[in-house]
Amino acid sequence: METISSAKNERVKSWKKLQTKKGREKTGAYLIEGFHLIDEAVKNQASILEVMISEDLKESATISLPEDKKVLISKEISKQLSETQTTQGIFAVVEKKDSSRIPILEKPYLFLDNVQDPGNLGTMIRTADAAGFGGVVLGKGTVDLYNNKVIRSMQGSHFHIPIFRDELTKWFDLFKNAGFPVYGTELNELAVSYRDIPPQAIFAVVMGNEGNGMDKKLLEKTTKNIYIPITGQAESLNVAIAAGILMFALTK
Amino acid sequence: METISSAKNERVKSWKKLQTKKGREKTGAYLIEGFHLIDEAVKNQASILEVMISEDLKESATISLPEDKKVLISKEISKQLSETQTTQGIFAVVEKKDSSRIPILEKPYLFLDNVQDPGNLGTMIRTADAAGFGGVVLGKGTVDLYNNKVIRSMQGSHFHIPIFRDELTKWFDLFKNAGFPVYGTELNELAVSYRDIPPQAIFAVVMGNEGNGMDKKLLEKTTKNIYIPITGQAESLNVAIAAGILMFALTK
């Protein structure tokens, strides 16, 4: 196995570039960290380009990848690559896989309009996966899927369900033309409580921006707007919590 | 209004100490930041000891507090006090108010066992508030309520509902002796789907540690254990998402 010990090595520099959106866009690849995510990547046949293993890590043998993809790195490099406080000392470069082929609509979908917090985005994708959703569509303004905080909070769910980055209006039409409802989430006079919506097999639910909610133009195109009744004094719910409540309540 | 412009001023040092758990415990006070939280503190009659206003902030007049509690601070001090990237330049020192009097049980309660992530804790308290819960009990190992990330994600909900730090076993007995169920959350052979639990007015639900779940000894004392059926490939849900789904599904 090759060994790299200088943090000034060109490959180390190329890995560190993947910590930025620009670097990821240029190369079409992103970084993952830790055994769980690398296991998920292997299990789900993601295209793993390189695995970097810290020299103080002994359990590396458990990763079933060809030797020529593995690189041994110094503890110092491992520290520089890590974006967590307690790193496991194992990383991989994975090729981005953008979903673009329009799917057969046979499951519910989550549409995200301008969601900006990486933790919220990752958690919503993980929850959509758990709730048996068919996929997630990231609309305009939504944070980069391959941001390290998004990657961490998804816990591998982007390997399980397709994630699209696309114009939401196109997907609204897709669902509505096929006769499936698209639920917006905004509290307005016409909005109905989610408790009054019967669970169903195929629909889309849209979550909006953390501060400003859904785009007006999208709101006009929804089948119906739903809200979560708040009985206490909190002004609102965190967007990922609201998404979780809705995804589990609306599915059978 | 008094003005402080040196970051080495003793009062600035005392404020910065409130950024640590030790400092908060020593003084019995904590820091809040931003107009929304200060508004909430005023509205809910929290005991505000001081308000620090950055010299470049012009809207300070909107805070209805006696002038002798306000201190003008330099931009540099404001930057040092802030724990956000884009500070509003307004802060307050608030006296801790620990809830200790055992309440009349007339609403559901959330019990938290060893929850370690500040964002999760804050979000769960905000959600409990939104769902109309009577209070939250923080059991052993649960992160400090006055940690700045907890404060930020609660969005003022600790001003709305009582938060206790106490032995959970005591609260288990309290609910069970009064004839109200205490639901644990762990997937074991005897666990039932939350969808099979009818909504009810008074109960407690326990959420456990992010990695290890609930303490074994507590699990043995629950009325019933419930789980959220996962239909996709995700291994689990984020604890705050699971709490949100359960709190809204189990309440009327």
Short mmCIF file of C-alpha atoms in Angstrom, two decimals:
data_model
loop_
_atom_site.label_atom_id
_atom_site.label_comp_id
_atom_site.label_asym_id
_atom_site.label_seq_id
_atom_site.Cartn_x
_atom_site.Cartn_y
_atom_site.Cartn_z
CA MET A 1 0.00 0.00 0.00
CA GLU A 2 1.29 3.44 -0.93
CA THR A 3 2.16 5.79 1.94
CA ILE A 4 1.87 9.57 1.98
CA SER A 5 3.31 11.42 4.93
CA SER A 6 3.79 14.98 3.70
CA ALA A 7 0.79 17.26 4.02
CA LYS A 8 2.21 19.20 1.06
CA ASN A 9 1.83 16.25 -1.27
CA GLU A 10 -0.26 17.10 -4.34
CA ARG A 11 -2.78 14.35 -3.62
CA VAL A 12 -3.35 15.65 -0.11
CA LYS A 13 -4.00 19.06 -1.63
CA SER A 14 -6.47 17.54 -4.09
CA TRP A 15 -8.34 15.80 -1.24
CA LYS A 16 -8.53 19.00 0.75
CA LYS A 17 -10.05 20.77 -2.23
CA LEU A 18 -12.99 18.40 -1.91
CA GLN A 19 -13.85 20.13 1.36
CA THR A 20 -15.13 23.06 -0.73
CA LYS A 21 -18.10 23.16 -3.07
CA LYS A 22 -15.91 24.57 -5.84
CA GLY A 23 -13.45 21.71 -5.52
CA ARG A 24 -16.22 19.14 -5.59
CA GLU A 25 -17.79 20.70 -8.65
CA LYS A 26 -14.50 20.81 -10.50
CA THR A 27 -13.70 17.14 -9.92
CA GLY A 28 -17.17 15.59 -9.65
CA ALA A 29 -16.11 13.83 -6.46
CA TYR A 30 -16.60 14.26 -2.71
CA LEU A 31 -15.17 13.08 0.60
CA ILE A 32 -16.72 10.72 3.09
CA GLU A 33 -15.35 9.89 6.53
CA GLY A 34 -15.68 6.98 8.94
CA PHE A 35 -16.35 3.24 8.74
CA HIS A 36 -20.12 3.48 8.61
CA LEU A 37 -20.24 5.70 5.53
CA ILE A 38 -17.51 3.79 3.72
CA ASP A 39 -19.36 0.51 4.45
CA GLU A 40 -22.53 2.06 3.06
CA ALA A 41 -20.68 3.24 -0.05
CA VAL A 42 -19.27 -0.25 -0.65
CA LYS A 43 -22.59 -2.00 0.04
CA ASN A 44 -24.43 0.30 -2.34
CA GLN A 45 -21.88 0.08 -5.15
CA ALA A 46 -20.90 3.73 -5.05
CA SER A 47 -17.88 4.50 -7.20
CA ILE A 48 -15.06 4.77 -4.65
CA LEU A 49 -11.95 6.30 -6.18
CA GLU A 50 -9.58 6.21 -3.21
CA VAL A 51 -9.57 5.19 0.45
CA MET A 52 -7.21 7.03 2.79
CA ILE A 53 -6.28 5.24 5.98
CA SER A 54 -4.46 6.84 8.89
CA GLU A 55 -1.25 5.04 9.88
CA ASP A 56 -2.48 4.65 13.46
CA LEU A 57 -5.56 2.74 12.32
CA LYS A 58 -5.24 -1.01 12.57
CA GLU A 59 -8.68 -2.22 11.55
CA SER A 60 -8.33 -1.17 7.91
CA ALA A 61 -8.39 -4.78 6.77
CA THR A 62 -12.15 -4.82 7.25
CA ILE A 63 -12.71 -2.58 4.23
CA SER A 64 -13.17 -4.89 1.24
CA LEU A 65 -11.63 -2.80 -1.53
CA PRO A 66 -8.77 -3.52 -3.94
CA GLU A 67 -5.37 -2.72 -2.41
CA ASP A 68 -4.48 -0.29 -5.21
CA LYS A 69 -7.25 2.04 -4.08
CA LYS A 70 -5.92 2.27 -0.55
CA VAL A 71 -3.43 4.90 0.58
CA LEU A 72 -1.79 5.04 3.98
CA ILE A 73 -1.63 8.60 5.38
CA SER A 74 0.08 10.19 8.36
CA LYS A 75 -1.88 11.13 11.48
CA GLU A 76 -1.27 14.78 10.59
CA ILE A 77 -2.90 14.42 7.16
CA SER A 78 -5.77 12.49 8.73
CA LYS A 79 -6.33 15.39 11.11
CA GLN A 80 -6.39 17.83 8.21
CA LEU A 81 -8.90 15.80 6.22
CA SER A 82 -11.23 15.23 9.15
CA GLU A 83 -14.21 17.47 9.76
CA THR A 84 -15.18 15.83 13.03
CA GLN A 85 -13.70 16.23 16.50
CA THR A 86 -12.96 12.57 17.03
CA THR A 87 -11.96 11.14 13.68
CA GLN A 88 -11.90 7.42 12.97
CA GLY A 89 -8.95 8.04 10.64
CA ILE A 90 -10.50 6.60 7.51
CA PHE A 91 -11.71 8.56 4.47
CA ALA A 92 -12.77 7.93 0.90
CA VAL A 93 -13.09 9.90 -2.29
CA VAL A 94 -16.39 8.99 -3.95
CA GLU A 95 -17.59 9.93 -7.40
CA LYS A 96 -20.73 12.09 -7.40
CA LYS A 97 -23.70 10.36 -8.90
CA ASP A 98 -26.38 12.77 -9.94
CA SER A 99 -29.79 11.31 -10.46
CA SER A 100 -31.33 12.74 -13.56
CA ARG A 101 -33.53 10.13 -15.16
CA ILE A 102 -37.15 10.89 -14.33
CA PRO A 103 -38.42 7.96 -12.27
CA ILE A 104 -41.62 5.95 -12.41
CA LEU A 105 -43.85 7.50 -9.75
CA GLU A 106 -44.68 4.74 -7.33
CA LYS A 107 -43.69 6.23 -3.99
CA PRO A 108 -43.97 9.59 -2.20
CA TYR A 109 -41.34 12.26 -2.86
CA LEU A 110 -39.90 15.07 -0.80
CA PHE A 111 -39.36 18.40 -2.58
CA LEU A 112 -37.04 20.95 -0.96
CA ASP A 113 -37.23 24.62 -1.87
CA ASN A 114 -34.26 26.75 -0.83
CA VAL A 115 -33.31 24.75 2.29
CA GLN A 116 -30.10 26.32 3.54
CA ASP A 117 -28.96 24.51 6.65
CA PRO A 118 -26.79 21.46 5.84
CA GLY A 119 -27.88 19.59 8.97
CA ASN A 120 -31.54 20.11 8.08
CA LEU A 121 -31.01 18.92 4.51
CA GLY A 122 -29.11 15.79 5.56
CA THR A 123 -31.59 14.91 8.28
CA MET A 124 -34.56 15.32 5.92
CA ILE A 125 -32.98 13.00 3.35
CA ARG A 126 -32.25 10.42 6.06
CA THR A 127 -35.87 10.69 7.26
CA ALA A 128 -37.24 10.40 3.70
CA ASP A 129 -35.19 7.23 3.32
CA ALA A 130 -36.52 5.86 6.63
CA ALA A 131 -40.12 6.69 5.69
CA GLY A 132 -39.81 4.74 2.44
CA PHE A 133 -39.86 7.74 0.12
CA GLY A 134 -38.95 7.24 -3.54
CA GLY A 135 -36.57 10.20 -3.73
CA VAL A 136 -35.83 13.80 -2.88
CA VAL A 137 -35.71 16.77 -5.26
CA LEU A 138 -33.48 19.71 -4.30
CA GLY A 139 -34.90 22.93 -5.74
CA LYS A 140 -33.28 26.29 -6.27
CA GLY A 141 -31.14 27.66 -3.44
CA THR A 142 -30.90 24.38 -1.58
CA VAL A 143 -27.45 23.77 -0.07
CA ASP A 144 -24.93 21.45 -1.81
CA LEU A 145 -25.73 17.77 -1.24
CA TYR A 146 -22.04 16.92 -0.89
CA ASN A 147 -21.27 19.47 1.85
CA ASN A 148 -19.63 17.51 4.67
CA LYS A 149 -22.33 18.34 7.21
CA VAL A 150 -25.00 17.15 4.80
CA ILE A 151 -23.02 13.94 4.19
CA ARG A 152 -22.70 13.35 7.92
CA SER A 153 -26.33 13.88 8.74
CA MET A 154 -27.57 11.78 5.78
CA GLN A 155 -25.74 8.77 7.28
CA GLY A 156 -25.55 7.13 3.87
CA SER A 157 -29.15 7.68 2.77
CA HIS A 158 -28.01 9.27 -0.51
CA PHE A 159 -26.72 5.81 -1.41
CA HIS A 160 -30.23 4.40 -0.87
CA ILE A 161 -32.59 6.78 -2.63
CA PRO A 162 -32.14 9.01 -5.68
CA ILE A 163 -31.54 12.71 -5.03
CA PHE A 164 -32.29 15.11 -7.88
CA ARG A 165 -31.25 18.73 -8.26
CA ASP A 166 -33.87 20.23 -10.51
CA GLU A 167 -36.53 22.86 -11.11
CA LEU A 168 -39.36 22.06 -8.71
CA THR A 169 -42.03 23.39 -11.09
CA LYS A 170 -41.13 20.58 -13.49
CA TRP A 171 -41.68 18.02 -10.73
CA PHE A 172 -44.92 19.69 -9.64
CA ASP A 173 -46.22 19.17 -13.18
CA LEU A 174 -44.99 15.60 -13.26
CA PHE A 175 -46.93 14.67 -10.13
CA LYS A 176 -50.02 16.71 -10.86
CA ASN A 177 -50.30 15.53 -14.46
CA ALA A 178 -50.15 11.95 -13.21
CA GLY A 179 -52.98 12.72 -10.78
CA PHE A 180 -50.92 12.77 -7.59
CA PRO A 181 -51.17 15.59 -5.03
CA VAL A 182 -48.36 18.04 -4.29
CA TYR A 183 -48.70 19.38 -0.74
CA GLY A 184 -47.24 22.74 0.10
CA THR A 185 -46.47 23.67 3.67
CA GLU A 186 -47.56 27.13 4.65
CA LEU A 187 -50.00 28.40 7.18
CA ASN A 188 -52.51 30.43 5.17
CA GLU A 189 -56.31 30.73 5.21
CA LEU A 190 -56.81 27.83 2.84
CA ALA A 191 -54.33 25.51 4.53
CA VAL A 192 -55.68 22.34 6.17
CA SER A 193 -54.28 20.44 9.13
CA TYR A 194 -52.11 17.49 8.12
CA ARG A 195 -54.26 15.40 10.45
CA ASP A 196 -57.13 15.80 7.99
CA ILE A 197 -55.16 14.39 5.05
CA PRO A 198 -55.61 10.64 4.70
CA PRO A 199 -52.38 8.63 4.34
CA GLN A 200 -51.67 7.69 0.73
CA ALA A 201 -49.21 5.83 -1.45
CA ILE A 202 -48.03 8.50 -3.89
CA PHE A 203 -47.75 12.24 -3.31
CA ALA A 204 -45.14 14.94 -2.94
CA VAL A 205 -44.64 17.23 0.03
CA VAL A 206 -42.66 20.46 -0.25
CA MET A 207 -40.61 21.96 2.59
CA GLY A 208 -39.42 25.54 2.26
CA ASN A 209 -36.66 27.81 3.45
CA GLU A 210 -35.97 27.90 7.21
CA GLY A 211 -36.77 31.57 7.57
CA ASN A 212 -39.00 32.46 4.66
CA GLY A 213 -40.89 29.29 3.88
CA MET A 214 -41.84 28.30 0.34
CA ASP A 215 -41.47 30.46 -2.72
CA LYS A 216 -44.75 32.25 -3.58
CA LYS A 217 -44.80 30.99 -7.15
CA LEU A 218 -44.50 27.40 -6.01
CA LEU A 219 -47.19 27.87 -3.36
CA GLU A 220 -49.65 28.88 -6.07
CA LYS A 221 -49.04 25.62 -7.88
CA THR A 222 -49.61 23.21 -4.97
CA THR A 223 -52.63 20.90 -4.86
CA LYS A 224 -53.26 21.89 -1.25
CA ASN A 225 -51.39 23.54 1.58
CA ILE A 226 -51.06 21.72 4.86
CA TYR A 227 -49.92 22.85 8.28
CA ILE A 228 -49.03 21.28 11.61
CA PRO A 229 -51.23 22.67 14.40
CA ILE A 230 -49.14 24.13 17.20
CA THR A 231 -50.86 23.85 20.57
CA GLY A 232 -48.07 25.28 22.74
CA GLN A 233 -46.35 28.65 22.66
CA ALA A 234 -43.54 27.85 20.20
CA GLU A 235 -43.88 29.99 17.10
CA SER A 236 -42.85 27.27 14.69
CA LEU A 237 -41.16 23.92 14.29
CA ASN A 238 -37.69 23.24 12.95
CA VAL A 239 -38.09 22.41 9.23
CA ALA A 240 -36.58 18.93 9.55
CA ILE A 241 -38.90 18.11 12.46
CA ALA A 242 -41.92 19.33 10.49
CA ALA A 243 -40.80 17.23 7.51
CA GLY A 244 -40.44 14.16 9.72
CA ILE A 245 -43.91 14.56 11.22
CA LEU A 246 -45.48 15.01 7.77
CA MET A 247 -43.59 12.22 6.01
CA PHE A 248 -44.55 9.66 8.63
CA ALA A 249 -48.13 10.87 9.02
CA LEU A 250 -48.91 11.00 5.30
CA THR A 251 -47.53 7.58 4.40
CA LYS A 252 -49.40 4.37 4.97
CA MET B 1 -26.05 54.31 29.10
CA GLU B 2 -22.67 53.02 30.24
CA THR B 3 -20.11 52.22 27.53
CA ILE B 4 -17.47 49.52 27.60
CA SER B 5 -14.91 49.50 24.84
CA SER B 6 -12.01 47.46 26.21
CA ALA B 7 -12.22 43.73 25.77
CA LYS B 8 -10.06 43.42 28.86
CA ASN B 9 -12.70 45.02 31.06
CA GLU B 10 -13.66 42.78 33.99
CA ARG B 11 -17.31 42.70 33.01
CA VAL B 12 -16.46 41.52 29.52
CA LYS B 13 -14.43 38.75 31.11
CA SER B 14 -17.37 37.81 33.32
CA TRP B 15 -19.68 37.63 30.27
CA LYS B 16 -17.25 35.44 28.39
CA LYS B 17 -17.13 33.05 31.32
CA LEU B 18 -20.83 32.40 30.70
CA GLN B 19 -19.83 30.73 27.43
CA THR B 20 -18.64 27.76 29.53
CA LYS B 21 -20.68 25.38 31.65
CA LYS B 22 -18.39 26.02 34.63
CA GLY B 23 -18.91 29.76 34.38
CA ARG B 24 -22.67 29.36 34.15
CA GLU B 25 -22.74 27.06 37.16
CA LYS B 26 -20.66 29.41 39.25
CA THR B 27 -22.86 32.43 38.58
CA GLY B 28 -26.26 30.85 38.00
CA ALA B 29 -26.67 32.91 34.84
CA TYR B 30 -26.37 32.38 31.09
CA LEU B 31 -26.07 34.34 27.86
CA ILE B 32 -28.68 34.81 25.16
CA GLU B 33 -28.15 36.50 21.82
CA GLY B 34 -30.38 38.24 19.29
CA PHE B 35 -33.62 40.19 19.31
CA HIS B 36 -35.95 37.21 19.17
CA LEU B 37 -34.57 35.54 22.30
CA ILE B 38 -34.37 38.80 24.24
CA ASP B 39 -37.96 39.58 23.28
CA GLU B 40 -39.01 36.14 24.47
CA ALA B 41 -37.13 36.64 27.74
CA VAL B 42 -38.87 39.99 28.33
CA LYS B 43 -42.30 38.66 27.36
CA ASN B 44 -41.96 35.69 29.67
CA GLN B 45 -40.67 37.68 32.64
CA ALA B 46 -37.27 35.99 32.73
CA SER B 47 -34.88 37.69 35.13
CA ILE B 48 -32.65 39.72 32.81
CA LEU B 49 -29.57 41.00 34.62
CA GLU B 50 -27.88 42.95 31.82
CA VAL B 51 -28.35 43.75 28.14
CA MET B 52 -25.26 44.39 26.03
CA ILE B 53 -25.75 46.39 22.87
CA SER B 54 -23.15 46.78 20.16
CA GLU B 55 -22.31 50.42 19.34
CA ASP B 56 -23.14 49.86 15.66
CA LEU B 57 -26.67 48.75 16.50
CA LYS B 58 -29.27 51.45 16.09
CA GLU B 59 -32.51 49.63 16.86
CA SER B 60 -31.77 49.08 20.54
CA ALA B 61 -34.59 51.38 21.58
CA THR B 62 -37.07 48.60 20.81
CA ILE B 63 -35.97 46.60 23.86
CA SER B 64 -38.21 47.69 26.71
CA LEU B 65 -35.86 47.40 29.66
CA PRO B 66 -34.71 49.94 32.27
CA GLU B 67 -31.77 52.01 31.02
CA ASP B 68 -29.57 50.99 33.97
CA LYS B 69 -29.54 47.40 32.72
CA LYS B 70 -28.23 48.39 29.29
CA VAL B 71 -24.54 48.58 28.45
CA LEU B 72 -23.11 49.81 25.18
CA ILE B 73 -20.24 47.65 23.94
CA SER B 74 -17.69 47.99 21.13
CA LYS B 75 -18.01 46.00 17.92
CA GLU B 76 -14.95 44.02 18.96
CA ILE B 77 -16.55 42.92 22.26
CA SER B 78 -19.75 42.09 20.43
CA LYS B 79 -17.76 39.84 18.10
CA GLN B 80 -16.18 38.09 21.07
CA LEU B 81 -19.49 37.46 22.79
CA SER B 82 -21.23 36.19 19.70
CA GLU B 83 -21.46 32.49 18.95
CA THR B 84 -23.07 32.96 15.56
CA GLN B 85 -21.55 33.92 12.23
CA THR B 86 -23.77 36.91 11.62
CA THR B 87 -24.44 38.48 14.99
CA GLN B 88 -27.27 40.96 15.57
CA GLY B 89 -25.04 42.68 18.13
CA ILE B 90 -27.38 42.35 21.09
CA PHE B 91 -26.93 40.05 24.09
CA ALA B 92 -28.36 39.55 27.54
CA VAL B 93 -27.32 37.90 30.77
CA VAL B 94 -30.28 35.97 32.15
CA GLU B 95 -30.63 34.33 35.53
CA LYS B 96 -31.06 30.54 35.39
CA LYS B 97 -34.41 29.38 36.61
CA ASP B 98 -34.43 25.75 37.52
CA SER B 99 -37.82 24.12 37.71
CA SER B 100 -37.99 21.90 40.73
CA ARG B 101 -41.51 21.91 42.07
CA ILE B 102 -43.24 18.71 41.00
CA PRO B 103 -46.13 19.76 38.74
CA ILE B 104 -49.73 18.65 38.57
CA LEU B 105 -49.84 16.06 35.81
CA GLU B 106 -52.27 17.35 33.24
CA LYS B 107 -50.25 17.23 30.03
CA PRO B 108 -47.77 14.86 28.36
CA TYR B 109 -44.09 15.05 29.31
CA LEU B 110 -40.88 14.36 27.47
CA PHE B 111 -38.15 12.52 29.39
CA LEU B 112 -34.60 12.63 28.04
CA ASP B 113 -32.03 10.05 29.06
CA ASN B 114 -28.40 10.93 28.33
CA VAL B 115 -29.04 13.06 25.22
CA GLN B 116 -25.66 14.49 24.28
CA ASP B 117 -26.05 16.65 21.20
CA PRO B 118 -26.99 20.26 22.06
CA GLY B 119 -28.88 20.76 18.79
CA ASN B 120 -30.94 17.64 19.42
CA LEU B 121 -31.75 18.70 22.98
CA GLY B 122 -32.79 22.22 21.97
CA THR B 123 -34.87 21.03 19.04
CA MET B 124 -36.69 18.45 21.17
CA ILE B 125 -37.58 21.08 23.78
CA ARG B 126 -38.85 23.42 21.03
CA THR B 127 -40.91 20.57 19.58
CA ALA B 128 -42.31 19.59 23.00
CA ASP B 129 -43.38 23.20 23.44
CA ALA B 130 -45.03 23.22 20.00
CA ALA B 131 -46.83 19.94 20.69
CA GLY B 132 -48.34 21.35 23.88
CA PHE B 133 -46.30 19.24 26.29
CA GLY B 134 -46.35 20.15 29.99
CA GLY B 135 -42.58 19.98 30.46
CA VAL B 136 -39.33 18.19 29.79
CA VAL B 137 -37.19 16.24 32.28
CA LEU B 138 -33.45 16.02 31.60
CA GLY B 139 -32.08 12.79 33.05
CA LYS B 140 -28.52 11.77 33.81
CA GLY B 141 -25.88 12.57 31.19
CA THR B 142 -28.04 15.00 29.25
CA VAL B 143 -26.13 18.03 27.98
CA ASP B 144 -26.34 21.39 29.81
CA LEU B 145 -29.60 23.22 29.08
CA TYR B 146 -27.79 26.58 28.97
CA ASN B 147 -25.18 25.58 26.39
CA ASN B 148 -25.36 28.21 23.63
CA LYS B 149 -26.31 25.71 20.92
CA VAL B 150 -29.14 24.40 23.09
CA ILE B 151 -30.29 27.97 23.73
CA ARG B 152 -30.24 28.74 20.02
CA SER B 153 -32.17 25.68 18.95
CA MET B 154 -34.79 26.03 21.71
CA GLN B 155 -35.72 29.44 20.28
CA GLY B 156 -37.09 30.54 23.63
CA SER B 157 -39.13 27.44 24.47
CA HIS B 158 -37.42 27.14 27.88
CA PHE B 159 -39.25 30.37 28.73
CA HIS B 160 -42.57 28.66 27.87
CA ILE B 161 -42.47 25.25 29.54
CA PRO B 162 -40.72 24.03 32.70
CA ILE B 163 -37.51 22.06 32.22
CA PHE B 164 -36.42 19.81 35.08
CA ARG B 165 -33.04 18.20 35.69
CA ASP B 166 -33.79 15.17 37.77
CA GLU B 167 -33.61 11.42 38.27
CA LEU B 168 -35.88 9.91 35.62
CA THR B 169 -36.80 6.94 37.83
CA LYS B 170 -38.51 9.37 40.20
CA TRP B 171 -40.58 10.73 37.32
CA PHE B 172 -41.37 7.24 36.05
CA ASP B 173 -42.89 6.48 39.46
CA LEU B 174 -44.77 9.76 39.50
CA PHE B 175 -46.51 9.01 36.20
CA LYS B 176 -47.05 5.31 36.77
CA ASN B 177 -48.39 5.76 40.30
CA ALA B 178 -50.89 8.28 38.93
CA GLY B 179 -51.98 5.72 36.32
CA PHE B 180 -50.34 7.37 33.28
CA PRO B 181 -48.19 5.40 30.83
CA VAL B 182 -44.45 5.94 30.39
CA TYR B 183 -43.39 4.91 26.88
CA GLY B 184 -39.84 3.82 26.28
CA THR B 185 -38.36 3.91 22.81
CA GLU B 186 -36.38 0.85 21.86
CA LEU B 187 -36.85 -1.73 19.19
CA ASN B 188 -37.12 -5.03 21.07
CA GLU B 189 -39.40 -8.07 20.75
CA LEU B 190 -42.08 -6.63 22.99
CA ALA B 191 -42.07 -3.16 21.40
CA VAL B 192 -45.20 -2.04 19.56
CA SER B 193 -45.50 0.38 16.65
CA TYR B 194 -46.37 3.91 17.72
CA ARG B 195 -49.18 3.75 15.16
CA ASP B 196 -50.94 1.22 17.41
CA ILE B 197 -50.94 3.54 20.44
CA PRO B 198 -54.08 5.66 20.62
CA PRO B 199 -53.50 9.41 21.17
CA GLN B 200 -54.03 10.42 24.78
CA ALA B 201 -53.98 13.43 27.06
CA ILE B 202 -51.39 12.47 29.70
CA PHE B 203 -48.34 10.24 29.26
CA ALA B 204 -44.55 10.44 29.19
CA VAL B 205 -42.29 9.41 26.34
CA VAL B 206 -38.58 8.76 26.89
CA MET B 207 -35.90 9.42 24.27
CA GLY B 208 -32.46 7.93 24.82
CA ASN B 209 -28.84 8.57 23.92
CA GLU B 210 -28.03 9.17 20.23
CA GLY B 211 -25.74 6.15 19.94
CA ASN B 212 -26.78 3.78 22.69
CA GLY B 213 -30.47 4.42 23.21
CA MET B 214 -32.10 4.24 26.61
CA ASP B 215 -30.49 3.00 29.79
CA LYS B 216 -31.34 -0.69 30.46
CA LYS B 217 -32.60 -0.02 33.98
CA LEU B 218 -35.01 2.61 32.72
CA LEU B 219 -36.22 0.38 29.88
CA GLU B 220 -37.27 -2.25 32.43
CA LYS B 221 -39.47 0.29 34.18
CA THR B 222 -41.43 1.56 31.15
CA THR B 223 -45.14 0.81 30.73
CA LYS B 224 -44.54 -0.18 27.12
CA ASN B 225 -41.84 0.25 24.50
CA ILE B 226 -42.75 1.79 21.20
CA TYR B 227 -40.90 2.02 17.91
CA ILE B 228 -41.23 3.84 14.62
CA PRO B 229 -41.44 1.38 11.71
CA ILE B 230 -38.74 2.08 9.12
CA THR B 231 -39.82 1.08 5.64
CA GLY B 232 -36.76 2.30 3.74
CA GLN B 233 -33.09 1.39 4.07
CA ALA B 234 -32.06 3.92 6.70
CA GLU B 235 -30.90 2.17 9.85
CA SER B 236 -32.45 4.64 12.22
CA LEU B 237 -33.90 8.12 12.63
CA ASN B 238 -32.24 11.12 14.22
CA VAL B 239 -33.41 11.22 17.86
CA ALA B 240 -35.01 14.68 17.53
CA ILE B 241 -36.93 13.57 14.42
CA ALA B 242 -38.14 10.43 16.20
CA ALA B 243 -39.20 12.55 19.19
CA GLY B 244 -41.11 14.92 16.89
CA ILE B 245 -42.98 12.10 15.16
CA LEU B 246 -43.92 10.51 18.49
CA MET B 247 -44.91 13.70 20.30
CA PHE B 248 -47.27 14.76 17.52
CA ALA B 249 -48.67 11.28 16.90
CA LEU B 250 -49.37 10.48 20.54
CA THR B 251 -51.13 13.74 21.43
CA LYS B 252 -54.72 14.48 20.61
#
